[in-house]
PDB file of C-alpha atoms in Angstrom:
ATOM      1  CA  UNK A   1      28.540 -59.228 -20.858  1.00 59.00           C
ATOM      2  CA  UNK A   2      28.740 -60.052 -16.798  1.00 67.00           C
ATOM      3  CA  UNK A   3      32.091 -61.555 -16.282  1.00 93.00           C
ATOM      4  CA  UNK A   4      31.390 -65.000 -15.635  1.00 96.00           C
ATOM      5  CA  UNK A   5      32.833 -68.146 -16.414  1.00 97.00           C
ATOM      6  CA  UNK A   6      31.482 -71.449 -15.771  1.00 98.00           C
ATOM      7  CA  UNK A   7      33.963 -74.549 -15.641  1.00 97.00           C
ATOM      8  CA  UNK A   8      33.566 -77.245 -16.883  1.00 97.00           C
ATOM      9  CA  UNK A   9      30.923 -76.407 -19.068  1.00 97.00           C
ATOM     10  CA  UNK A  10      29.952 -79.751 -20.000  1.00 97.00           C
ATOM     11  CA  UNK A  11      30.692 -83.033 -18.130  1.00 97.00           C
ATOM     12  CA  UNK A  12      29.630 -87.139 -18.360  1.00 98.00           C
ATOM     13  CA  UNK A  13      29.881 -88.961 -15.077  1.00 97.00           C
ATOM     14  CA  UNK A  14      28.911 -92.032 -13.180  1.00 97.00           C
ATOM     15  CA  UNK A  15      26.630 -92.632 -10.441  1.00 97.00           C
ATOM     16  CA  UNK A  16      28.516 -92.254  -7.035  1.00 97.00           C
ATOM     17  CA  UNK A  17      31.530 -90.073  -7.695  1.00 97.00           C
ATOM     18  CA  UNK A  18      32.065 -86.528  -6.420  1.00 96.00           C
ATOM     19  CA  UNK A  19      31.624 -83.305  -9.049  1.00 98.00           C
ATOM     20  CA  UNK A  20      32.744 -79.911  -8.210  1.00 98.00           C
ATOM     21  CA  UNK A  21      31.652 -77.347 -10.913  1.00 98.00           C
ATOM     22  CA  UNK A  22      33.451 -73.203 -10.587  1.00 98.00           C
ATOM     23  CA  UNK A  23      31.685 -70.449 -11.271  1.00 98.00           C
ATOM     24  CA  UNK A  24      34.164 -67.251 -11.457  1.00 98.00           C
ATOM     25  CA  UNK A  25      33.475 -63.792 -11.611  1.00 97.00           C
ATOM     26  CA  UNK A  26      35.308 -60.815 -12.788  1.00 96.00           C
ATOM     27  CA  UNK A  27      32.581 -58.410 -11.793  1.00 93.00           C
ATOM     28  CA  UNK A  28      33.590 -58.316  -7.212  1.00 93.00           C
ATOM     29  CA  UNK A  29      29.641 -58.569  -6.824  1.00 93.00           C
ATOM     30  CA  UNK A  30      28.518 -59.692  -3.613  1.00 93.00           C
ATOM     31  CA  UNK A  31      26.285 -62.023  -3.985  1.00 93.00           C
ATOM     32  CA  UNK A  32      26.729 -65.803  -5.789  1.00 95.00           C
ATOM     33  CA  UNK A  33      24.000 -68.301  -6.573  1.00 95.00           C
ATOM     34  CA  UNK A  34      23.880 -71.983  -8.204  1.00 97.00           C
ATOM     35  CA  UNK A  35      20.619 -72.816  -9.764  1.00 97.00           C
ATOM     36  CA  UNK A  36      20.006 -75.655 -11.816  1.00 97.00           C
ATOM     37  CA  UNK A  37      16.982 -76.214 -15.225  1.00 97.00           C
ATOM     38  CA  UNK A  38      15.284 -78.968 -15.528  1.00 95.00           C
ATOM     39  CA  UNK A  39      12.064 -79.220 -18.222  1.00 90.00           C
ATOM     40  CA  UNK A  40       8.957 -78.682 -16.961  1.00 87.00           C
ATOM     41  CA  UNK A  41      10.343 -76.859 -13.123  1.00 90.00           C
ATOM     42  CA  UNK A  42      12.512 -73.911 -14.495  1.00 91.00           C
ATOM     43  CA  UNK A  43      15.849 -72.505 -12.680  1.00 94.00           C
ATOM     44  CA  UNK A  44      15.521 -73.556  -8.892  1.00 94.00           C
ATOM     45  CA  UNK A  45      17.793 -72.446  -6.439  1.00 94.00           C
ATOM     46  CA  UNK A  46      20.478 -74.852  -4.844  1.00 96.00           C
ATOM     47  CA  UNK A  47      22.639 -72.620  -2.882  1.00 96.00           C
ATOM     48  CA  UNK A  48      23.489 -68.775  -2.297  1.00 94.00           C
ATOM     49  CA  UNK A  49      26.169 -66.819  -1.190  1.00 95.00           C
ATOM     50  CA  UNK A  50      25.844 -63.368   0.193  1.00 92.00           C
ATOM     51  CA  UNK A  51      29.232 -63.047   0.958  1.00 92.00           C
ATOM     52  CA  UNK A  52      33.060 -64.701   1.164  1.00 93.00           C
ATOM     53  CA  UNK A  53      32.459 -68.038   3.761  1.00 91.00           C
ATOM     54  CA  UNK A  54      28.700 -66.973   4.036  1.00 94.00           C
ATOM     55  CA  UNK A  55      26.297 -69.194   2.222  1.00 95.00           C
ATOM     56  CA  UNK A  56      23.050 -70.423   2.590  1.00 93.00           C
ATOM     57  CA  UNK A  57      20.681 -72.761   1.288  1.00 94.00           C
ATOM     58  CA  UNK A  58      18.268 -72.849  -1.419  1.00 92.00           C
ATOM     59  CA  UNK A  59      15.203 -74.608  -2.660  1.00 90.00           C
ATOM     60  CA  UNK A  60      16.606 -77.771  -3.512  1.00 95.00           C
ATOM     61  CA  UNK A  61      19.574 -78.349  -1.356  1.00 96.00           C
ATOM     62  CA  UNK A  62      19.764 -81.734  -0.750  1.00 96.00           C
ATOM     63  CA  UNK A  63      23.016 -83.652  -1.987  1.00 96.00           C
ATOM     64  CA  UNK A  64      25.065 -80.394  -2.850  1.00 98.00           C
ATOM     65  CA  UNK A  65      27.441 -78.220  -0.660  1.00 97.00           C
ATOM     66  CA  UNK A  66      29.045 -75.134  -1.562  1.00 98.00           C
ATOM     67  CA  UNK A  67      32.178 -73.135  -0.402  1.00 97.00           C
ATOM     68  CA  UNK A  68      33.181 -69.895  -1.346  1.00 97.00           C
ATOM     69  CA  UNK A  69      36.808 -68.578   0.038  1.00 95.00           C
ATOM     70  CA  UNK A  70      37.190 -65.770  -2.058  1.00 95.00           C
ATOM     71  CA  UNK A  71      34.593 -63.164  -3.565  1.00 95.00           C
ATOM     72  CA  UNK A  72      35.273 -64.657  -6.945  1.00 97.00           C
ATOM     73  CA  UNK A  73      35.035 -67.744  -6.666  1.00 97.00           C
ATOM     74  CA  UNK A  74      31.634 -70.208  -5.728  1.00 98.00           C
ATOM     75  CA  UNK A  75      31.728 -73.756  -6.028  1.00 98.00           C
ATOM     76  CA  UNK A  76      29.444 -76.739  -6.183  1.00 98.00           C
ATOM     77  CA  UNK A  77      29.911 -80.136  -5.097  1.00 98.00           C
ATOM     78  CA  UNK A  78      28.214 -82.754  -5.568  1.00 97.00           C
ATOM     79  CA  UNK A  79      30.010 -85.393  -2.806  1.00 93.00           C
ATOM     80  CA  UNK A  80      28.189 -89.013  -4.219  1.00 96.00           C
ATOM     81  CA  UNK A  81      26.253 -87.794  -8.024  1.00 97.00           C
ATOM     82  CA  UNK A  82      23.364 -89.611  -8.549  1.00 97.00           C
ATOM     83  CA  UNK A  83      21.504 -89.462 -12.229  1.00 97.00           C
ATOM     84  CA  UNK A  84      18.671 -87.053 -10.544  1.00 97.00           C
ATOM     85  CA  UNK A  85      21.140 -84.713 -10.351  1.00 98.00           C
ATOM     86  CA  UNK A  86      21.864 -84.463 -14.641  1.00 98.00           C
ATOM     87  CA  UNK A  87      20.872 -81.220 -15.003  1.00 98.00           C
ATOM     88  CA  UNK A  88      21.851 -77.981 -16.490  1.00 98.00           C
ATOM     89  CA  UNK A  89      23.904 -76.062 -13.544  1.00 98.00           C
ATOM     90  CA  UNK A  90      23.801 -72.279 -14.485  1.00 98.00           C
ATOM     91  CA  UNK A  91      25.697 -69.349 -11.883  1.00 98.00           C
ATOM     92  CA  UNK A  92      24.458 -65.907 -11.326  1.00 96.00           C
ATOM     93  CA  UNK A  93      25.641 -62.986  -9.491  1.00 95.00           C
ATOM     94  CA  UNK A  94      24.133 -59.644  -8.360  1.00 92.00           C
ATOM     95  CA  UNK A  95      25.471 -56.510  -6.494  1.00 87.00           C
ATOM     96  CA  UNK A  96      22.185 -56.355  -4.736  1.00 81.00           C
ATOM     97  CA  UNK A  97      20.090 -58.866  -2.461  1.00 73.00           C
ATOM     98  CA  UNK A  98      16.871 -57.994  -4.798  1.00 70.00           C
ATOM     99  CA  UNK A  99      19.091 -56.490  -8.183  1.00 78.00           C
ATOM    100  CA  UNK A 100      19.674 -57.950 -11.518  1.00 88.00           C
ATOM    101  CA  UNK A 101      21.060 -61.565 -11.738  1.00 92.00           C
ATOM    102  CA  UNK A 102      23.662 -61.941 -14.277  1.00 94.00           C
ATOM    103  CA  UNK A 103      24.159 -65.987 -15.442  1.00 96.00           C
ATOM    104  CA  UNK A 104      26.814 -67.598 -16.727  1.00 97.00           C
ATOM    105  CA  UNK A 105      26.296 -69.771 -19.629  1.00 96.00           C
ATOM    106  CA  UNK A 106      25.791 -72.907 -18.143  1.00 97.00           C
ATOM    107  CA  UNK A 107      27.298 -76.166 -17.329  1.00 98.00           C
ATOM    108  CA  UNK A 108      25.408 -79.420 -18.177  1.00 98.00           C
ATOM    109  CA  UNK A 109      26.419 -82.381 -16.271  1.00 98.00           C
ATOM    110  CA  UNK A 110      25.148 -85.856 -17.231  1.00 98.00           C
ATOM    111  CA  UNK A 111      25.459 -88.915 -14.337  1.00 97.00           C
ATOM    112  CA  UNK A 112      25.167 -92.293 -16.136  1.00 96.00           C
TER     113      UNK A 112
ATOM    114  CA  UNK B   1       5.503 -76.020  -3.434  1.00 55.00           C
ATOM    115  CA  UNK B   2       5.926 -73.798  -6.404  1.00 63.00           C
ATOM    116  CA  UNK B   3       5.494 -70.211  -5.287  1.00 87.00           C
ATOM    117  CA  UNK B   4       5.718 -68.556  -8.645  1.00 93.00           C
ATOM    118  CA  UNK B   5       3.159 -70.191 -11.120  1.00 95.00           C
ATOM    119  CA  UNK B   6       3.508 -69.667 -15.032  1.00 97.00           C
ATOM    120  CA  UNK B   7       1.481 -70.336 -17.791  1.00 97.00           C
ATOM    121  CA  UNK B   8       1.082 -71.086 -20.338  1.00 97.00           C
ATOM    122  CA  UNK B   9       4.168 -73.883 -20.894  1.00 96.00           C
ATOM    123  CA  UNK B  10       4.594 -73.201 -24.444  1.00 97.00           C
ATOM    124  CA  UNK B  11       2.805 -70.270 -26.761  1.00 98.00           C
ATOM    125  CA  UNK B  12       2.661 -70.375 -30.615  1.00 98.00           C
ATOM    126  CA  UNK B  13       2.333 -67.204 -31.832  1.00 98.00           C
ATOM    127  CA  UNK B  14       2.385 -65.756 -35.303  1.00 97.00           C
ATOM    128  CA  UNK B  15       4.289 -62.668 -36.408  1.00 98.00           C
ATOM    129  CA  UNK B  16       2.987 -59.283 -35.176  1.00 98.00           C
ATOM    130  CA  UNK B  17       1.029 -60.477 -32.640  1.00 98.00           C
ATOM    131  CA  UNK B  18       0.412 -60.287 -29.039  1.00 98.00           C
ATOM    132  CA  UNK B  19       1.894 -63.051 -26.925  1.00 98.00           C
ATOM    133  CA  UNK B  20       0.763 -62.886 -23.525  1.00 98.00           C
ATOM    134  CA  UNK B  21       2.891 -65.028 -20.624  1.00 98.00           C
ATOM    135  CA  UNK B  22       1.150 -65.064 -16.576  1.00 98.00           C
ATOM    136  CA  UNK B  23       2.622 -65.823 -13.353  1.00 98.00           C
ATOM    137  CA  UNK B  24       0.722 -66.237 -10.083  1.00 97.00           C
ATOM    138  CA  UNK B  25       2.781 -65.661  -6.528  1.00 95.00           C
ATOM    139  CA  UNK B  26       1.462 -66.653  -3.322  1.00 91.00           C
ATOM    140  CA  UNK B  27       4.221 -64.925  -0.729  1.00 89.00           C
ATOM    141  CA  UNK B  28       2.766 -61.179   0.079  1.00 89.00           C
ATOM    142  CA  UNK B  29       5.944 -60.102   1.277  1.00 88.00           C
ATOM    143  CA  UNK B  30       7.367 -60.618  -2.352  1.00 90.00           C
ATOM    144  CA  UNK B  31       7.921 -56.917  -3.676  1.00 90.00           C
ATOM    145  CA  UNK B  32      10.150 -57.323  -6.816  1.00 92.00           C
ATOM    146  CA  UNK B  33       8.842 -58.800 -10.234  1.00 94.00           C
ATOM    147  CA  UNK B  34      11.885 -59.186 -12.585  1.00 95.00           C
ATOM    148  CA  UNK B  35      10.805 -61.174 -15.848  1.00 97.00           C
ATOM    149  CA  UNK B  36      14.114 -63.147 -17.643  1.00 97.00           C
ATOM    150  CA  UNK B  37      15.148 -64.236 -21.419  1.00 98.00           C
ATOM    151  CA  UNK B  38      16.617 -67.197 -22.249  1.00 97.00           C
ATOM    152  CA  UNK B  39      18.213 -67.892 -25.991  1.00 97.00           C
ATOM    153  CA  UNK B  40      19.109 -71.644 -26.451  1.00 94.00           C
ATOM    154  CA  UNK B  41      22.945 -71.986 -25.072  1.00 92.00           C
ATOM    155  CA  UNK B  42      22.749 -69.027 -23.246  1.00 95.00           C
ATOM    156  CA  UNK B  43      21.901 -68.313 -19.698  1.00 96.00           C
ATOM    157  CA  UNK B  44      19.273 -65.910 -18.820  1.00 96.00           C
ATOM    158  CA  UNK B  45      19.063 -62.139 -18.588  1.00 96.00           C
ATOM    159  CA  UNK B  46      17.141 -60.188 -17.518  1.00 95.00           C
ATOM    160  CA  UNK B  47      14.478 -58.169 -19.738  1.00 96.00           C
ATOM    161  CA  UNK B  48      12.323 -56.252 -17.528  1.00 95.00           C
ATOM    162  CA  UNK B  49      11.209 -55.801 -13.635  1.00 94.00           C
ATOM    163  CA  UNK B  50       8.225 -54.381 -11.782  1.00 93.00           C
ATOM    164  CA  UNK B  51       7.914 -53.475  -8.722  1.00 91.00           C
ATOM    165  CA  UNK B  52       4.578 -53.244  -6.563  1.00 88.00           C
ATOM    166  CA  UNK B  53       4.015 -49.355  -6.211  1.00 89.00           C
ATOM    167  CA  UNK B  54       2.953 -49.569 -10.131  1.00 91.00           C
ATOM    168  CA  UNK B  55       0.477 -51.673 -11.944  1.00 93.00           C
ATOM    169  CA  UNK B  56       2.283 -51.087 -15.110  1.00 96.00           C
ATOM    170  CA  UNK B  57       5.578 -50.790 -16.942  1.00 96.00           C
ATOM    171  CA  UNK B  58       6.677 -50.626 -20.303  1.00 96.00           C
ATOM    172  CA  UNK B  59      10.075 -50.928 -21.903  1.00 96.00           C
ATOM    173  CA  UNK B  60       9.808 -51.042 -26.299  1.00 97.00           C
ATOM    174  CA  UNK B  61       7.369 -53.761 -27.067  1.00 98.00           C
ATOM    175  CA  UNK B  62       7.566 -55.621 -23.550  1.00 98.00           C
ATOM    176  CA  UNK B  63       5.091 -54.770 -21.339  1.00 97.00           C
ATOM    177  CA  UNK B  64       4.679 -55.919 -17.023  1.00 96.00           C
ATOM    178  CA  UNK B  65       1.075 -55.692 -15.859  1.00 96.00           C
ATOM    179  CA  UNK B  66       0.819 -56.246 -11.911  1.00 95.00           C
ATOM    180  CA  UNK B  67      -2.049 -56.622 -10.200  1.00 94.00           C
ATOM    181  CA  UNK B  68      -1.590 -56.827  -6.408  1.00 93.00           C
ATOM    182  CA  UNK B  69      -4.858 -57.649  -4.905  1.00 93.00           C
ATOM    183  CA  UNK B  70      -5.026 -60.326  -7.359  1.00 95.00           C
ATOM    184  CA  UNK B  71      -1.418 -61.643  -6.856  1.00 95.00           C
ATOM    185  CA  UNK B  72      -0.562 -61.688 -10.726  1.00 96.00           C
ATOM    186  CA  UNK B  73       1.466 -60.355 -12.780  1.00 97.00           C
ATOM    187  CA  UNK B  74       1.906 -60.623 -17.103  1.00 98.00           C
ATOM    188  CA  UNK B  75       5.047 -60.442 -19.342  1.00 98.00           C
ATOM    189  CA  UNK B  76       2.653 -58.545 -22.948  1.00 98.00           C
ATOM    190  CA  UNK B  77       5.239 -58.950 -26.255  1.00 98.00           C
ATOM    191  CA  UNK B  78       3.771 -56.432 -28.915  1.00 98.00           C
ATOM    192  CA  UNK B  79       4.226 -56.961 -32.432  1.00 98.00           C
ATOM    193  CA  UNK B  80       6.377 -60.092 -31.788  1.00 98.00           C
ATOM    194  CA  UNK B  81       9.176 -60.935 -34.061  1.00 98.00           C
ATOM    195  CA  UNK B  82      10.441 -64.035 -34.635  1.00 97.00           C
ATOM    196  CA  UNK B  83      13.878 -63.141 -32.732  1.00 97.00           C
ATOM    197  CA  UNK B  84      11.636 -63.325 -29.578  1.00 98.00           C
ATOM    198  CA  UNK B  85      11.555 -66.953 -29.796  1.00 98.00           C
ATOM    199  CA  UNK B  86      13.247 -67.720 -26.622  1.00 98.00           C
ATOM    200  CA  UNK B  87      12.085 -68.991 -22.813  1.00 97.00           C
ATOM    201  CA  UNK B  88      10.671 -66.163 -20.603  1.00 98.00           C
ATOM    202  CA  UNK B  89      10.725 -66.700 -16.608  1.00 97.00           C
ATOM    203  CA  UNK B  90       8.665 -64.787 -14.395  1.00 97.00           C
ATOM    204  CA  UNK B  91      10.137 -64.658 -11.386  1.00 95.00           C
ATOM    205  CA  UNK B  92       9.967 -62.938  -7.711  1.00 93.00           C
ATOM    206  CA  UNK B  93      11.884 -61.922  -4.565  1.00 89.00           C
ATOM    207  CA  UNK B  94      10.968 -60.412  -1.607  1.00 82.00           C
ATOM    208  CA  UNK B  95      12.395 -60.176   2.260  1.00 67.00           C
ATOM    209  CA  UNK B  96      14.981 -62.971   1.695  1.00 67.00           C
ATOM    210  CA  UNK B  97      18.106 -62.348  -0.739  1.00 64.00           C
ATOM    211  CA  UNK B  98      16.017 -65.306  -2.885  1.00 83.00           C
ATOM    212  CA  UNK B  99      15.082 -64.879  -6.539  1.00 88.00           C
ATOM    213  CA  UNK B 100      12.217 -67.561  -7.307  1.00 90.00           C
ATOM    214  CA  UNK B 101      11.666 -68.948 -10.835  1.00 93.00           C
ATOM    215  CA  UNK B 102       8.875 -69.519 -12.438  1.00 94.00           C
ATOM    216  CA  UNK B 103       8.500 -72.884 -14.410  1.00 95.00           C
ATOM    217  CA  UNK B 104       9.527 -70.855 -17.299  1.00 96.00           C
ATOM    218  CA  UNK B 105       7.489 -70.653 -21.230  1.00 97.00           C
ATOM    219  CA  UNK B 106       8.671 -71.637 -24.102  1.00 97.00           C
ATOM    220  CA  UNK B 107       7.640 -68.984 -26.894  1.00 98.00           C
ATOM    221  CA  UNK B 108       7.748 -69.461 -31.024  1.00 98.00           C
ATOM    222  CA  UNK B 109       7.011 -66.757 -32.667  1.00 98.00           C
ATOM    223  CA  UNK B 110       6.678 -67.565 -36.816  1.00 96.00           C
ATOM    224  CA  UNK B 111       6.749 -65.455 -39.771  1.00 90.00           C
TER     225      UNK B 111
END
């Protein structure tokens, strides 16, 4: 298995306060990605990184930033969480711009 | 806008038969056509890929059939097994460093 770790991987909060979720990888591939599942629109794409302090933005960008200061490391934030934003957060990395994705397991965030 | 379109949402399919997942893409500049896994828990992984120079490819019982012209492509399970109960994505990439989903299919397969 990739070496990926996804922290927290499950977390209840209310409507208005900031989130950061950590994906970490053991695996010094390039590129980082946040996606997050929801039934019924499948794994879009929040934010990508394609490189340490070089990120860019997905599909569905609005209300998240990332930062990524080491090749390890990628975080999300979510400054103000509002409940559109419960939702299954998964990570992936990839060597290549068009290789395999490798996921981490997931972290499901709830915002009562 | 969903660029990658999947159907069928959810497919019932017995034991040993042929379940038969298709996605629709709209970008022509998309030129890799990975198709993903997903167990309950888990994240997904990847199962098999196309690219465009081929109209088929086959790995074990999993089969990619890619028709250009048409813009479509099909994830074929032979002989499925009730282990292949899982969600399959289609998905696609192409002159960006972007990997887009499809909605994503939710396949039982029963004994």
């Amino acid at each position: 298995d990739a070496g990926i770790t996804q922290s927290p991987r499950h977390k209840v909060t209310e409507t208005g306060t900031p989130v950061t979720l950590r994906c970490h990888q053991t695996e010094n591939h390039r590129y980082m990605y946040w996606y997050r599942q929801d039934p019924g629109h499948g794994l879009r794409l929040i934010h990508y990184s394609y490189g340490v302090k070089d990120t860019d933005k997905g599909e569905v960008s609005d209300g998240y930033s990332v930062s990524r200061s080491k090749t390890e490391d990628f975080l999300l934030t979510l400054e103000s969480a509002t409940s559109s934003q419960t939702s299954v957060y998964f990570c992936a990395i990839s060597e290549l711009a068009t290789g395999e994705l490798f996921f981490g397991e997931g972290s499901r965030l709830t915002v009562l | 806008q969903q660029q990658v379109k999947q159907s069928p949402q959810s497919l019932i399919v017995q034991k040993g038969g042929i379940s038969i997942i298709n996605c629709a893409y709209e970008n022509t500049a998309f030129d890799y056509f990975p198709w993903y896994q997903q167990f309950p828990g888990k994240g997904p992984a990847l199962l098999i890929a196309i690219r465009p120079d081929v109209s088929e490819k086959k790995e074990g019982r999993f089969t990619i059939s890619f028709n250009k012209s048409a813009k479509q492509f099909s994830l074929h399970i032979m002989d499925s097994q009730p282990g292949d109960s899982a969600t399959y994505f289609c998905a696609a990439s192409g002159d960006t460093d972007k990997l887009i989903f499809g909605t994503g299919t939710r396949l039982q397969v029963f004994p």
